[in-house]
Structure formats: C-alpha cells, structure tokens
Coordinates of C-alpha atoms (C1' of nucleotides) in Angstrom, one line a residue:
Chain A
M1 CA 21.6 84.8 33.0
E2 CA 20.7 88.1 33.1
E3 CA 22.8 88.5 36.1
Q4 CA 25.9 87.0 34.8
F5 CA 25.6 89.5 31.5
T6 CA 25.3 92.3 33.7
V7 CA 28.4 91.5 35.9
R8 CA 30.4 90.8 33.4
Q9 CA 29.6 94.2 31.6
D10 CA 30.5 95.7 35.2
K11 CA 33.5 93.8 35.0
L12 CA 34.8 95.2 31.8
K13 CA 33.5 98.7 32.7
K14 CA 36.1 98.5 35.5
L15 CA 38.7 96.9 33.6
V16 CA 38.5 100.3 31.8
E17 CA 38.7 102.4 34.6
L18 CA 42.0 100.5 35.4
G19 CA 43.2 102.1 32.1
V20 CA 42.5 98.6 29.9
T21 CA 41.9 99.0 26.5
P22 CA 38.7 96.6 26.1
Y23 CA 38.7 96.0 22.5
P24 CA 42.4 95.8 21.3
Y25 CA 43.5 96.0 17.5
R26 CA 46.3 93.2 17.8
F27 CA 48.5 91.3 19.8
A28 CA 51.1 90.0 17.0
D29 CA 54.0 87.4 17.3
A30 CA 51.7 84.7 19.5
Q31 CA 53.2 81.3 19.2
R32 CA 51.1 78.5 18.8
F33 CA 50.2 76.3 21.9
A34 CA 51.2 73.1 20.1
A35 CA 54.8 74.8 19.1
I36 CA 55.5 75.8 22.5
I37 CA 54.5 72.5 24.0
A38 CA 56.4 70.7 21.2
A39 CA 59.5 72.6 21.9
H40 CA 59.7 72.3 25.6
R41 CA 57.7 68.9 26.5
D42 CA 60.4 67.2 26.9
R43 CA 62.7 69.6 28.5
G44 CA 63.3 68.9 32.7
A45 CA 62.1 71.7 35.3
D46 CA 65.4 72.7 36.3
D47 CA 66.9 72.7 32.8
L48 CA 63.5 74.9 31.8
K49 CA 64.4 77.4 34.9
Q50 CA 68.0 77.8 33.7
A51 CA 67.2 78.4 29.9
D52 CA 64.4 81.0 30.9
I53 CA 62.6 80.9 27.6
A54 CA 60.5 84.0 26.9
V55 CA 57.2 83.1 25.1
R56 CA 54.1 84.9 24.0
C57 CA 50.7 83.5 23.3
A58 CA 47.0 83.8 23.4
G59 CA 44.0 82.5 24.1
R60 CA 40.4 81.9 25.9
I61 CA 40.4 81.3 29.4
L62 CA 39.0 77.4 29.8
S63 CA 39.4 77.5 33.5
I64 CA 40.4 79.4 36.5
R65 CA 42.2 78.0 39.6
S66 CA 42.8 81.1 42.2
M67 CA 44.9 80.9 45.4
G68 CA 44.4 84.7 46.0
K69 CA 47.9 86.3 45.6
S70 CA 48.6 83.7 42.5
V71 CA 46.4 81.9 39.7
F72 CA 46.4 79.2 37.5
M73 CA 44.1 79.3 34.2
H74 CA 44.1 76.9 31.3
L75 CA 44.4 78.9 28.3
F76 CA 42.6 77.7 24.5
D77 CA 44.0 78.7 21.4
G78 CA 41.6 76.9 19.6
E79 CA 43.8 73.8 18.8
E80 CA 45.9 73.0 22.1
K81 CA 45.2 74.0 26.2
L82 CA 48.2 75.6 28.2
Q83 CA 48.6 76.3 31.4
V84 CA 49.2 79.9 32.9
Y85 CA 50.7 81.2 35.9
I86 CA 49.8 84.4 37.3
R87 CA 51.7 85.6 40.3
K88 CA 50.8 88.9 42.6
D89 CA 54.7 89.0 43.0
I90 CA 55.5 88.7 39.3
V91 CA 53.1 90.8 37.3
S92 CA 52.7 94.4 37.7
E93 CA 50.0 95.7 40.3
K94 CA 47.8 96.8 37.1
D95 CA 48.0 93.4 35.4
F96 CA 47.3 91.5 38.7
A97 CA 44.1 93.5 39.3
V98 CA 43.4 92.9 35.5
N99 CA 43.6 89.1 36.5
N100 CA 41.1 89.7 39.4
L101 CA 38.4 90.7 36.4
L102 CA 38.9 88.0 34.4
D103 CA 36.2 85.2 33.8
I104 CA 36.1 82.1 32.2
G105 CA 35.9 82.5 28.5
D106 CA 37.8 86.0 28.1
I107 CA 40.3 86.3 25.6
I108 CA 44.1 87.1 26.8
G109 CA 47.5 87.3 25.8
V110 CA 50.3 86.4 28.2
Q111 CA 54.2 87.4 27.9
G112 CA 56.4 85.4 30.0
T113 CA 58.7 82.2 30.5
V114 CA 58.1 78.3 30.1
F115 CA 58.6 76.3 33.4
K116 CA 57.3 73.3 34.8
T117 CA 55.3 72.7 37.9
H118 CA 55.9 70.3 40.6
T119 CA 53.3 67.8 39.1
G120 CA 55.6 68.4 35.6
E121 CA 52.8 70.1 33.7
L122 CA 54.4 72.5 31.1
S123 CA 53.1 76.2 31.7
V124 CA 54.1 79.8 31.2
L125 CA 54.9 81.8 34.1
V126 CA 53.6 85.1 33.0
K127 CA 55.1 88.3 33.4
E128 CA 52.9 90.8 31.4
L129 CA 49.3 90.5 30.8
T130 CA 47.3 91.6 27.6
F131 CA 43.5 91.6 27.9
L132 CA 42.0 91.0 24.5
A133 CA 38.3 90.3 25.0
K134 CA 35.6 89.9 26.8
S135 CA 33.1 87.1 26.9
F136 CA 29.5 88.4 28.6
H137 CA 28.0 84.7 28.4
P138 CA 29.1 81.9 30.5
L139 CA 31.0 78.6 28.8
P140 CA 29.2 75.2 29.1
E141 CA 30.0 73.2 31.6
K142 CA 33.9 71.8 31.6
W143 CA 32.9 68.0 32.1
H144 CA 30.4 67.3 30.0
G145 CA 31.0 69.6 27.3
L146 CA 27.9 71.0 25.5
Q147 CA 25.3 67.9 25.0
D148 CA 22.3 69.7 23.1
K149 CA 22.1 68.5 19.5
E150 CA 20.3 71.8 18.7
L151 CA 22.8 74.2 20.5
R152 CA 26.1 72.3 19.1
F153 CA 24.6 73.0 15.3
R154 CA 23.0 76.8 16.4
Q155 CA 26.4 77.9 18.1
R156 CA 28.8 75.8 16.6
Y157 CA 31.4 78.4 18.4
L158 CA 30.4 76.7 21.8
D159 CA 30.7 73.5 20.5
L160 CA 34.1 74.0 19.2
I161 CA 35.6 75.9 22.0
V162 CA 34.3 72.9 24.2
N163 CA 34.5 69.9 22.5
S164 CA 37.7 68.8 20.9
E165 CA 36.0 65.9 19.0
T166 CA 34.4 68.7 16.9
K167 CA 37.3 70.2 15.9
D168 CA 39.3 67.6 14.9
I169 CA 36.4 66.5 12.7
F170 CA 36.5 69.8 10.6
R171 CA 40.6 69.8 10.5
K172 CA 40.3 66.3 9.2
R173 CA 37.3 67.7 6.7
S174 CA 40.0 70.2 5.6
R175 CA 42.6 67.8 5.1
I176 CA 40.6 65.4 3.4
V177 CA 39.5 68.3 0.6
Q178 CA 43.1 69.7 0.7
S179 CA 44.1 66.0 -0.5
V180 CA 41.4 65.8 -3.2
R181 CA 42.4 69.1 -4.8
R182 CA 46.0 68.2 -4.6
F183 CA 45.1 64.9 -6.3
F184 CA 43.8 66.6 -9.2
H185 CA 46.3 69.1 -9.2
D186 CA 49.0 66.7 -9.3
R187 CA 46.7 65.1 -12.6
G188 CA 47.0 68.1 -14.4
Y189 CA 43.3 69.1 -13.7
I190 CA 42.4 72.7 -13.4
E191 CA 40.0 74.0 -11.0
V192 CA 36.9 75.9 -12.1
E193 CA 34.1 77.7 -11.1
T194 CA 31.0 77.7 -12.7
P195 CA 27.2 79.0 -11.8
M196 CA 25.7 78.6 -9.1
M197 CA 22.4 80.4 -10.3
H198 CA 20.9 78.5 -13.1
P199 CA 18.2 79.5 -15.7
I200 CA 17.4 76.1 -16.1
P201 CA 18.5 73.2 -13.7
G202 CA 20.6 70.2 -14.6
G203 CA 23.1 67.6 -14.4
A204 CA 20.9 65.5 -11.8
S205 CA 17.6 64.7 -10.5
A206 CA 16.4 67.0 -7.8
R207 CA 13.9 69.6 -7.4
P208 CA 15.6 73.1 -7.3
F209 CA 15.2 76.0 -4.8
V210 CA 14.2 78.7 -6.9
T211 CA 14.9 82.7 -6.6
H212 CA 14.6 85.9 -8.3
H213 CA 16.8 88.0 -10.4
N214 CA 15.5 91.5 -10.1
A215 CA 17.6 93.7 -12.6
L216 CA 16.8 90.6 -15.4
D217 CA 13.5 89.9 -14.0
I218 CA 13.9 86.3 -14.0
D219 CA 13.3 83.3 -11.9
L220 CA 16.7 81.4 -11.2
Y221 CA 17.7 77.9 -9.6
L222 CA 20.0 77.1 -7.4
R223 CA 22.1 74.5 -9.2
V224 CA 21.7 70.9 -8.6
A225 CA 24.8 69.8 -10.1
P226 CA 27.6 71.7 -12.1
E227 CA 27.5 69.3 -14.9
L228 CA 26.3 70.6 -17.9
Y229 CA 28.3 73.7 -17.7
L230 CA 31.6 71.5 -16.8
K231 CA 30.8 69.5 -20.2
R232 CA 30.3 72.8 -21.8
L233 CA 34.1 73.3 -20.7
L234 CA 35.2 70.1 -22.3
V235 CA 33.7 71.0 -25.3
G236 CA 36.1 74.5 -25.3
G237 CA 38.8 72.2 -25.0
M238 CA 39.3 72.2 -21.2
E239 CA 41.0 68.8 -20.9
K240 CA 40.7 68.2 -17.8
V241 CA 38.7 70.1 -15.3
F242 CA 37.0 69.6 -11.6
E243 CA 34.9 71.6 -9.5
I244 CA 34.5 71.7 -5.8
N245 CA 31.8 73.6 -4.4
R246 CA 27.8 73.5 -3.2
N247 CA 25.1 72.2 -4.5
F248 CA 21.3 72.9 -3.7
R249 CA 18.4 70.5 -3.5
N250 CA 15.3 70.9 -2.5
E251 CA 14.5 67.5 -0.7
G252 CA 14.5 66.6 2.9
I253 CA 16.9 66.6 5.8
D254 CA 18.2 63.4 7.3
L255 CA 21.1 61.4 8.3
M256 CA 22.4 61.7 4.9
H257 CA 21.4 64.6 3.3
N258 CA 21.2 68.5 3.8
P259 CA 19.9 70.8 1.7
E260 CA 23.1 72.1 0.6
F261 CA 26.2 70.0 0.4
T262 CA 29.6 69.8 -1.2
M263 CA 30.4 68.1 -4.5
I264 CA 33.7 67.5 -6.5
E265 CA 32.8 67.0 -10.3
F266 CA 35.8 66.1 -12.4
Y267 CA 36.1 65.7 -16.4
E268 CA 38.3 64.4 -18.1
L269 CA 38.5 64.3 -22.2
Y270 CA 39.6 61.1 -23.9
R271 CA 38.8 58.8 -21.0
D272 CA 35.9 56.4 -20.6
F273 CA 34.0 55.0 -17.5
N274 CA 36.6 52.2 -16.9
D275 CA 39.5 54.9 -16.7
Y276 CA 37.3 56.7 -14.2
M277 CA 36.6 53.8 -11.8
D278 CA 40.4 53.0 -11.8
L279 CA 40.7 57.1 -11.0
S280 CA 38.3 56.3 -7.9
E281 CA 40.0 53.8 -6.6
R282 CA 43.2 55.5 -6.9
L283 CA 41.7 58.3 -5.1
L284 CA 39.8 56.6 -2.2
L285 CA 43.1 54.2 -1.7
D286 CA 45.3 57.8 -1.3
L287 CA 43.0 59.2 1.1
A288 CA 42.8 56.1 3.2
A289 CA 46.3 56.0 3.2
E290 CA 46.6 59.4 5.0
M291 CA 43.4 59.6 7.2
L292 CA 42.8 56.0 8.1
I293 CA 44.7 53.6 10.2
D294 CA 45.0 50.3 8.5
N295 CA 43.2 51.7 5.5
T296 CA 39.8 50.2 7.2
I297 CA 36.8 52.5 7.6
T298 CA 35.4 52.3 10.9
W299 CA 31.9 53.9 10.6
Q300 CA 28.3 53.0 12.8
D301 CA 28.9 48.9 13.3
F302 CA 31.4 48.5 10.3
K303 CA 34.6 47.5 9.6
I304 CA 35.7 48.0 6.2
P305 CA 38.8 47.7 4.9
L306 CA 39.6 49.3 1.6
K307 CA 41.2 46.9 -0.7
P308 CA 41.8 47.5 -4.4
P309 CA 40.5 46.1 -6.8
F310 CA 36.7 47.4 -5.5
Q311 CA 34.3 45.0 -6.4
R312 CA 32.3 45.6 -9.8
L313 CA 28.7 44.6 -10.3
K314 CA 26.5 45.0 -12.8
Y315 CA 22.9 47.5 -12.2
M316 CA 20.8 45.0 -13.1
D317 CA 22.4 41.8 -12.2
A318 CA 22.7 43.1 -8.6
I319 CA 18.6 43.7 -8.8
A320 CA 18.3 40.4 -10.4
G321 CA 20.5 38.6 -7.6
K322 CA 18.5 39.7 -4.9
S323 CA 14.8 40.0 -6.0
G324 CA 14.5 36.3 -7.5
L325 CA 13.8 38.2 -11.0
S326 CA 16.1 37.0 -14.2
V327 CA 17.8 40.3 -16.0
E328 CA 15.5 39.8 -18.6
Q329 CA 12.2 39.9 -16.5
L330 CA 13.7 42.8 -15.2
W331 CA 14.0 44.8 -18.6
N332 CA 10.7 43.8 -19.1
E333 CA 8.4 46.4 -17.8
A334 CA 5.3 44.5 -17.3
E335 CA 6.9 42.0 -15.0
V336 CA 8.9 44.7 -13.0
K337 CA 5.4 46.1 -12.4
E338 CA 3.7 42.7 -11.5
H339 CA 6.7 42.1 -9.2
I340 CA 6.2 45.5 -7.3
R341 CA 2.6 45.2 -7.2
A342 CA 3.1 41.9 -5.7
R343 CA 6.0 41.9 -3.5
F344 CA 5.6 45.5 -2.0
P345 CA 1.5 46.1 -2.1
E346 CA 2.4 49.2 0.2
E347 CA 5.0 51.1 -2.1
P348 CA 3.0 53.6 -4.8
L349 CA 3.9 52.6 -8.0
P350 CA 6.4 54.9 -9.4
P351 CA 5.0 56.8 -12.4
T352 CA 7.9 55.5 -14.9
Y353 CA 9.8 52.1 -15.6
G354 CA 13.4 53.6 -14.4
K355 CA 11.5 54.8 -11.4
M356 CA 10.7 51.3 -10.8
L357 CA 14.1 49.5 -11.2
E358 CA 15.5 52.6 -8.8
L359 CA 12.9 51.1 -6.4
L360 CA 14.1 47.8 -7.0
F361 CA 17.6 48.8 -6.3
D362 CA 16.7 50.9 -3.4
L363 CA 14.9 48.2 -1.4
Y364 CA 16.9 44.7 -2.5
V365 CA 20.3 46.2 -3.0
E366 CA 21.7 49.5 -1.8
K367 CA 21.8 48.6 2.1
T368 CA 23.7 45.5 1.4
L369 CA 26.8 47.3 -0.6
V370 CA 28.9 47.7 2.6
E371 CA 32.1 46.8 1.0
P372 CA 33.3 49.7 -1.6
T373 CA 31.3 48.1 -4.8
F374 CA 31.3 49.6 -8.4
V375 CA 27.5 49.3 -9.4
T376 CA 27.7 49.4 -13.4
Y377 CA 25.9 49.7 -16.7
Y378 CA 23.1 51.7 -15.3
P379 CA 20.0 51.4 -17.4
K380 CA 19.8 54.3 -19.9
A381 CA 16.5 55.1 -18.7
I382 CA 17.5 57.0 -15.4
S383 CA 20.7 58.0 -16.7
P384 CA 20.0 60.8 -19.4
L385 CA 23.7 62.0 -19.6
S386 CA 25.5 58.8 -19.9
K387 CA 26.8 57.4 -23.4
W388 CA 25.3 53.8 -24.1
S389 CA 27.2 50.7 -23.6
R390 CA 29.6 49.6 -26.0
F391 CA 27.8 45.9 -25.1
D392 CA 24.4 46.8 -24.9
E393 CA 22.3 49.7 -26.1
R394 CA 19.9 49.4 -23.2
E395 CA 22.7 50.0 -20.7
T396 CA 24.9 53.2 -20.3
E397 CA 28.5 53.1 -19.2
R398 CA 27.7 54.4 -15.7
F399 CA 29.0 53.6 -12.5
E400 CA 28.1 54.6 -8.8
L401 CA 30.6 53.7 -6.3
Y402 CA 28.9 52.2 -2.6
I403 CA 30.4 52.0 0.4
A404 CA 28.7 51.3 3.6
G405 CA 25.3 51.2 1.8
M406 CA 26.2 55.2 0.9
E407 CA 26.3 56.3 -2.4
I408 CA 29.6 58.1 -2.6
A409 CA 30.6 58.8 -6.2
N410 CA 28.6 58.4 -9.8
G411 CA 30.7 58.7 -13.0
F412 CA 30.3 57.8 -16.4
S413 CA 31.2 58.1 -20.0
E414 CA 29.8 61.1 -21.1
L415 CA 27.0 61.2 -23.8
N416 CA 28.7 63.2 -26.7
D417 CA 26.1 62.8 -29.6
P418 CA 24.1 65.5 -29.6
L419 CA 21.2 64.1 -31.1
E420 CA 20.8 61.0 -28.8
Q421 CA 21.1 63.5 -26.1
R422 CA 18.2 65.6 -27.4
R423 CA 16.2 62.3 -28.0
R424 CA 17.1 61.5 -23.8
F425 CA 15.8 65.0 -22.7
E426 CA 12.8 64.5 -24.9
E427 CA 12.3 61.1 -23.0
Q428 CA 12.9 62.9 -19.8
T429 CA 10.2 65.1 -20.8
R430 CA 8.0 62.6 -21.4
D431 CA 8.8 61.2 -18.0
R432 CA 7.9 64.6 -16.3
E433 CA 4.6 64.6 -18.2
R434 CA 4.0 61.0 -16.4
G435 CA 4.7 62.2 -13.0
D436 CA 8.1 62.3 -12.3
D437 CA 8.8 65.9 -11.7
E438 CA 12.2 65.2 -10.8
A439 CA 12.9 64.3 -14.9
Q440 CA 15.5 66.8 -16.4
L441 CA 14.7 69.7 -18.7
I442 CA 16.3 70.5 -22.3
D443 CA 19.3 72.7 -21.6
N444 CA 19.1 73.9 -25.3
G445 CA 22.6 75.6 -24.3
F446 CA 24.0 72.9 -23.4
L447 CA 22.7 70.8 -26.7
T448 CA 24.3 73.9 -28.9
A449 CA 27.5 73.1 -27.1
L450 CA 27.4 69.4 -27.6
E451 CA 26.5 70.0 -31.3
H452 CA 29.8 71.9 -32.0
G453 CA 32.0 68.5 -31.0
M454 CA 32.6 67.4 -27.6
A455 CA 35.6 64.2 -27.8
P456 CA 34.7 61.2 -25.5
A457 CA 35.0 61.9 -22.1
A458 CA 34.6 60.6 -18.9
G459 CA 32.9 62.5 -15.6
E460 CA 32.4 61.8 -12.1
G461 CA 30.9 63.3 -9.4
I462 CA 31.9 62.8 -5.3
G463 CA 29.7 64.0 -2.6
I464 CA 32.2 65.2 0.1
D465 CA 30.2 65.3 3.0
R466 CA 29.7 61.8 2.8
L467 CA 33.3 60.8 2.0
V468 CA 34.3 62.8 5.1
M469 CA 31.6 60.9 7.1
L470 CA 33.1 57.5 6.1
L471 CA 37.0 58.9 7.2
T472 CA 36.0 60.2 10.7
G473 CA 33.7 57.8 11.6
A474 CA 30.7 60.9 11.9
S475 CA 27.6 59.3 12.5
T476 CA 25.3 61.9 10.5
I477 CA 26.1 64.4 7.9
K478 CA 25.3 67.4 10.5
E479 CA 28.4 66.4 12.3
V480 CA 30.7 66.9 9.4
I481 CA 28.9 70.2 8.2
L482 CA 29.8 73.5 10.5
F483 CA 26.2 74.8 9.7
P484 CA 23.9 72.1 8.8
S485 CA 20.5 73.1 7.6
L486 CA 18.0 73.7 10.8
R487 CA 14.5 75.7 11.1
P488 CA 15.7 79.2 11.9
K489 CA 14.4 79.4 15.4
E490 CA 12.7 82.8 16.9
Chain B
rG1 C1' 5.2 65.8 5.0
rG2 C1' 3.6 60.9 8.6
rC3 C1' 5.0 58.1 13.1
rC4 C1' 7.2 57.4 17.5
rC5 C1' 10.4 60.1 21.8
rC6 C1' 12.6 64.4 23.8
rU7 C1' 12.4 69.8 25.8
rU8 C1' 13.4 71.1 34.3
rA9 C1' 18.9 77.0 36.4
rG10 C1' 24.1 79.6 31.7
rC11 C1' 25.8 74.2 31.0
rU12 C1' 25.2 68.6 32.4
rC13 C1' 21.3 66.0 34.9
rA14 C1' 17.6 64.5 39.1
rA15 C1' 12.7 64.5 41.2
rU16 C1' 8.5 58.4 44.6
rU17 C1' 1.1 57.0 42.2
rG18 C1' -0.4 64.1 40.6
rG19 C1' 1.7 67.0 46.8
rC20 C1' 6.6 73.0 49.1
rA21 C1' 11.7 71.8 41.8
rG22 C1' 17.0 69.5 43.5
rA23 C1' 23.0 68.5 43.0
rG24 C1' 27.4 69.5 40.6
rC25 C1' 29.8 72.9 37.4
rA26 C1' 29.3 78.6 36.1
rA27 C1' 28.1 82.9 38.8
rU28 C1' 28.4 86.2 43.5
rU29 C1' 31.4 87.4 48.7
rG30 C1' 35.1 85.9 51.8
rA31 C1' 40.0 82.8 53.1
rC32 C1' 44.0 80.7 50.3
rU33 C1' 51.7 82.2 46.3
rC34 C1' 52.2 75.0 42.7
rU35 C1' 46.5 74.6 41.3
rU36 C1' 44.9 71.1 37.5
rA37 C1' 37.2 67.7 38.0
rA38 C1' 41.7 72.8 43.1
rU39 C1' 39.9 73.6 48.2
rC40 C1' 37.0 75.8 52.3
rA41 C1' 32.9 79.0 53.9
rA42 C1' 28.8 81.4 52.6
rU43 C1' 25.2 83.7 48.8
rA44 C1' 22.0 84.0 44.4
rG45 C1' 20.0 81.8 40.5
rG46 C1' 13.4 78.7 37.8
rU47 C1' 6.4 81.6 34.4
rU48 C1' 9.9 73.2 34.6
rG49 C1' 9.4 75.1 25.4
rA50 C1' 4.5 78.3 24.8
rU51 C1' -1.0 78.3 25.1
rG52 C1' -5.2 76.1 27.5
rG53 C1' -7.7 71.7 30.1
rU54 C1' -8.4 68.3 34.2
rU55 C1' -7.6 68.8 39.3
rC56 C1' -8.0 70.9 46.3
rG57 C1' -3.2 70.9 43.8
rA58 C1' 0.2 69.6 37.4
rU59 C1' 7.5 69.1 35.8
rU60 C1' 4.0 64.9 36.2
rC61 C1' -2.2 63.5 32.8
rC62 C1' -4.8 65.2 28.3
rA63 C1' -5.0 68.7 23.9
rU64 C1' -3.0 72.1 20.6
rC65 C1' 1.7 75.0 19.3
rA66 C1' 7.0 75.7 18.5
rG67 C1' 12.0 73.6 18.1
rG68 C1' 15.2 69.7 18.3
rG69 C1' 16.2 64.3 17.8
rG70 C1' 14.9 59.2 15.8
rU71 C1' 12.3 56.7 11.8
rC72 C1' 9.2 56.6 7.1
rA73 C1' 8.8 58.8 2.1
rC74 C1' 11.8 62.3 -1.8
rC75 C1' 17.2 62.6 -2.7
rA76 C1' 23.2 62.1 -2.4

RNA sequence: GGCCCCUUAGCUCAAUUGGCAGAGCAAUUGACUCUUAAUCAAUAGGUUGAUGGUUCGAUUCCAUCAGGGGUCACCA
C-alpha cells in the first residue's frame, strides 16, 4: 500500500537518474492498436518479417512477463490490447534499464516492427522505448477486474482501464447520442442551448435544486426541464429546435433515477402529437437498426422486439382495463378516492385528483407496459402544458412512450392558448396549496411569450440515460452515467 | 427517508459453535532471450469500515455511526 507507493516513487527517481524525462510533453503520431491489428492481423509470420513494418504506438502497461533478458508486455490504448516484446540485444542499454524500472500501470510509447510470435499473436518488436508516465498505485487484479461497485463508480478510470464492458457501454452511449443528433439535424432541426439556471423552475413536475447568484442576490434553480425556454424559441419563429442537456431533479436515487440526467427535448411548429408519435417510432427504429441485433431489446429478463407500429393505448382505458373501474367511474374523483381507500388502504391518499390517477396508473399499469406502447390522452389535471384533446375537453393530446415498464418519452401537442395556459398554472397553484409540492409555478415570462402568439406545435422529451440502458442492456442507470451521484466520501 | 444485506492485504475472495486471520493476483529479492492466468525459489504486506459493549478470548455476538448494494416511498 504505502510501500508500493514509495517503491514506485523511488523507481521514478532512478529513471530520472538514467536521464529519462519523468513527465514528457508529447508522443506524437502514435498509431491506434486497432488500426495496427486490423492492418496486419491476417499476414503470416514470414511475410511480416520480410515486410519489416515500422509502427509507433503508446499505451498503459497491463501485464509484464519478464524472462530476464527479454520481456513481453501487454499495452492498452484505451480500446485494444497489444503485446510488445523488448529484448536486451535489440534496444539500447538505457532503454533496457528503463524497462527494468517499469511497473504495471505505467504508460510507455514504443517504436518497433510488427511481428508474430510462435503462438501467432501479433506483437511489436521494440526498437525504442519512451517513458511517458508513472503509476504510483497498483492496478486492480487482472483476472477478475474491479468488482466493487463503489470503487467502480468513484474511481471510474480504474473501471475503464480494467473492465472492457464498461468502456463498451460508454462507446455505445456516444454512438447513440451521435445518432440522435444526426436524426434531428437531418430533419432540419437546429440545436440550441437554453439556461441551466432558472429563476422559476418549470416545465416538469419535480422538486428543484436551489443555488444562489451573488451579484444579483437572487436564488436560482437548476432546471428540471428546458421546456418553457424552448417554447419561447417557437414563439420567436425557430421552427424546429432541439436541446440535449442535463436536467436536475432533487429526488431519490435508484436503478432508474440519478439527480442529474440527460434529456433531449425537441419541438416543431405546425405539428401535433400524432406526428410526434410517428417521429418517435422512426427514431427508435433507426437507433435499433444501428445498435441492436434483430431490432430486439435485451434487457433484464425481457426480449422486446421493436416492431412498428407501436401499440397505442389511452391513459384512462389503460387504468380501466386493469383496475376494474369503468372510464366514467375514473372521471369521478369521489369514485377514484373510494377505490384507492378500498383497494390500497396502506397508500397515503394523494392530495389531488390528478395524483390519484397517477397512483392508479403506477400501481396497475406502468410495469405491464413491456412492449413499446404509446400511452395517450393524459387527463388535463396532470398535463398542465399540453393542449386539450380535440375530442374530449377533459383530456389532452399527450403521450408517453413506455418500454420494458420504463417511461422513455413524453410528448404532446403544445398548449398555445395563453389564457388557457394561465388557467392551468392557476390550477397548479391550487394543487400546490392542497399539498402537491411538485405542482408547477406560474412563469409570467413564458405566458407573455405565448401572448405574442405561438403557432401550433408538437414537443417531446426523451430520457437519454434510459434509452442507453435499453439499447445496451445496462441493468441500472449508474452503469450508463460515467460519474453517477454518490455520497461524497471523507 | 423506512426496511433488509454487505464492508477482511492494493485487487478478487477464504476463515469450523467465539479460539494464533489465509490464498491467488499485484509488490519486493533472485533465476530465466517467444511469454501470454509465463514459470521456479524466497520475502514482505492486516487496528478484519469506525467507535463502544458482552466475553478469559470477538473477523465472528450486541449497540451506535459511516460508506455501498437491494427494496419501498418521491420522481423520469
């Protein structure tokens, strides 16, 4: 422990005595291991010997097998492993002395020629060795990798060095985000950035984090959603916009939730929620084609084929189907209250009618929505930013997409009647007074924007972390966030 | 936040009803010019998460605390 640290510091001193620069500035033109392997993997040993191909590459030492006057090491360039072979009769005396002071975990650069060992492994015969960095700490064990979840998350760099599955997940995450971006750019959307700090937290029902701005001497809230700012852009005539960024919600941490999480929200003028269900389906199928085998999500115990068209199910029908209540009974607050009291006496009675419906939905429906399903026509009471349904004033043109019992997307025809929007906010204020502390606050700046006239529009948000979970099979949200929220230690 | 489980060497894991805390890898020293879980010989490494308690004796039993995992609640 302490001993390994001091031993390795001594080795660095000895390297300096040999004339090595302990922290050099650059090692340019290093080839990626993957490229070297791909270029020469299929060539025979004799062929390679004759070709005498020079390569230059760098990586972290993962293993050392020394036979005294010759040494094999595996290097890792963050992506692939490559074996290098150092012989006393080939490298300079100094380089061989440097080699003898190397530890697993150190980073070196090498120049040499490509060859194949007797067992056929493509390797680099080192001619020149460049010391690049010392590791004072030992790497986790090579057989089992790093198992301890806490260490994996707190010291993610170790996880990335030792566990290749971790690296795969984040490479896939990058590809997914890239594909999503391309999807919207290809359709003429422009990417925007709106404030992360809001004077009034809005756009979603959630508790915010509070911070303070000293110069203005005001409290600000980390945003729970960018929605109200993106819709201001719609008023400004930005016809198609999207933003991929973090939202912050002051809620619990579990398999599906991290206090900061990544959302894409996108909006388009002259569209409604039907258009956006179609668009969501297209996006999911494009991603599936790129990321999945047979368009099938493998997650937990589920195998879920993504087959269009996705099922569409009205919110109230969904609850009615599972609860035994009729849709008309569900529209009656007294009946709903009675049902909850009778069937779920242990549940605290929600403070508002909307919350009661949400409770029933969560208890009866959510986990059953394994196949991709658009739940549609959410009640007005729980959808303060959605436009009322053209068929039933009690409902809104809102949908949520569920896959594997997880909420993945939430979209709607945007409410663009400023007077109705103000009434909805006022209703939220009444909910808040009844004890719903997640009810939304009145954002007068947003209302003023709507009063200038907003064309009909559709909008939607998709949780990127959950999407990545589904597409990579990751079991928890912590596996798809590089540095998930943990209690700080020490 | 409630409940349940976990915490032993740098890492991965052992330890009989409560009876001297062990192994592999990593490390140190030595041998070895095609090894790849390299091999061989030797060595070192521990306040068993922390603090109290019970006991002749605690990794083991009890209490409190800390961190983590799982679950429930809130939420996406």
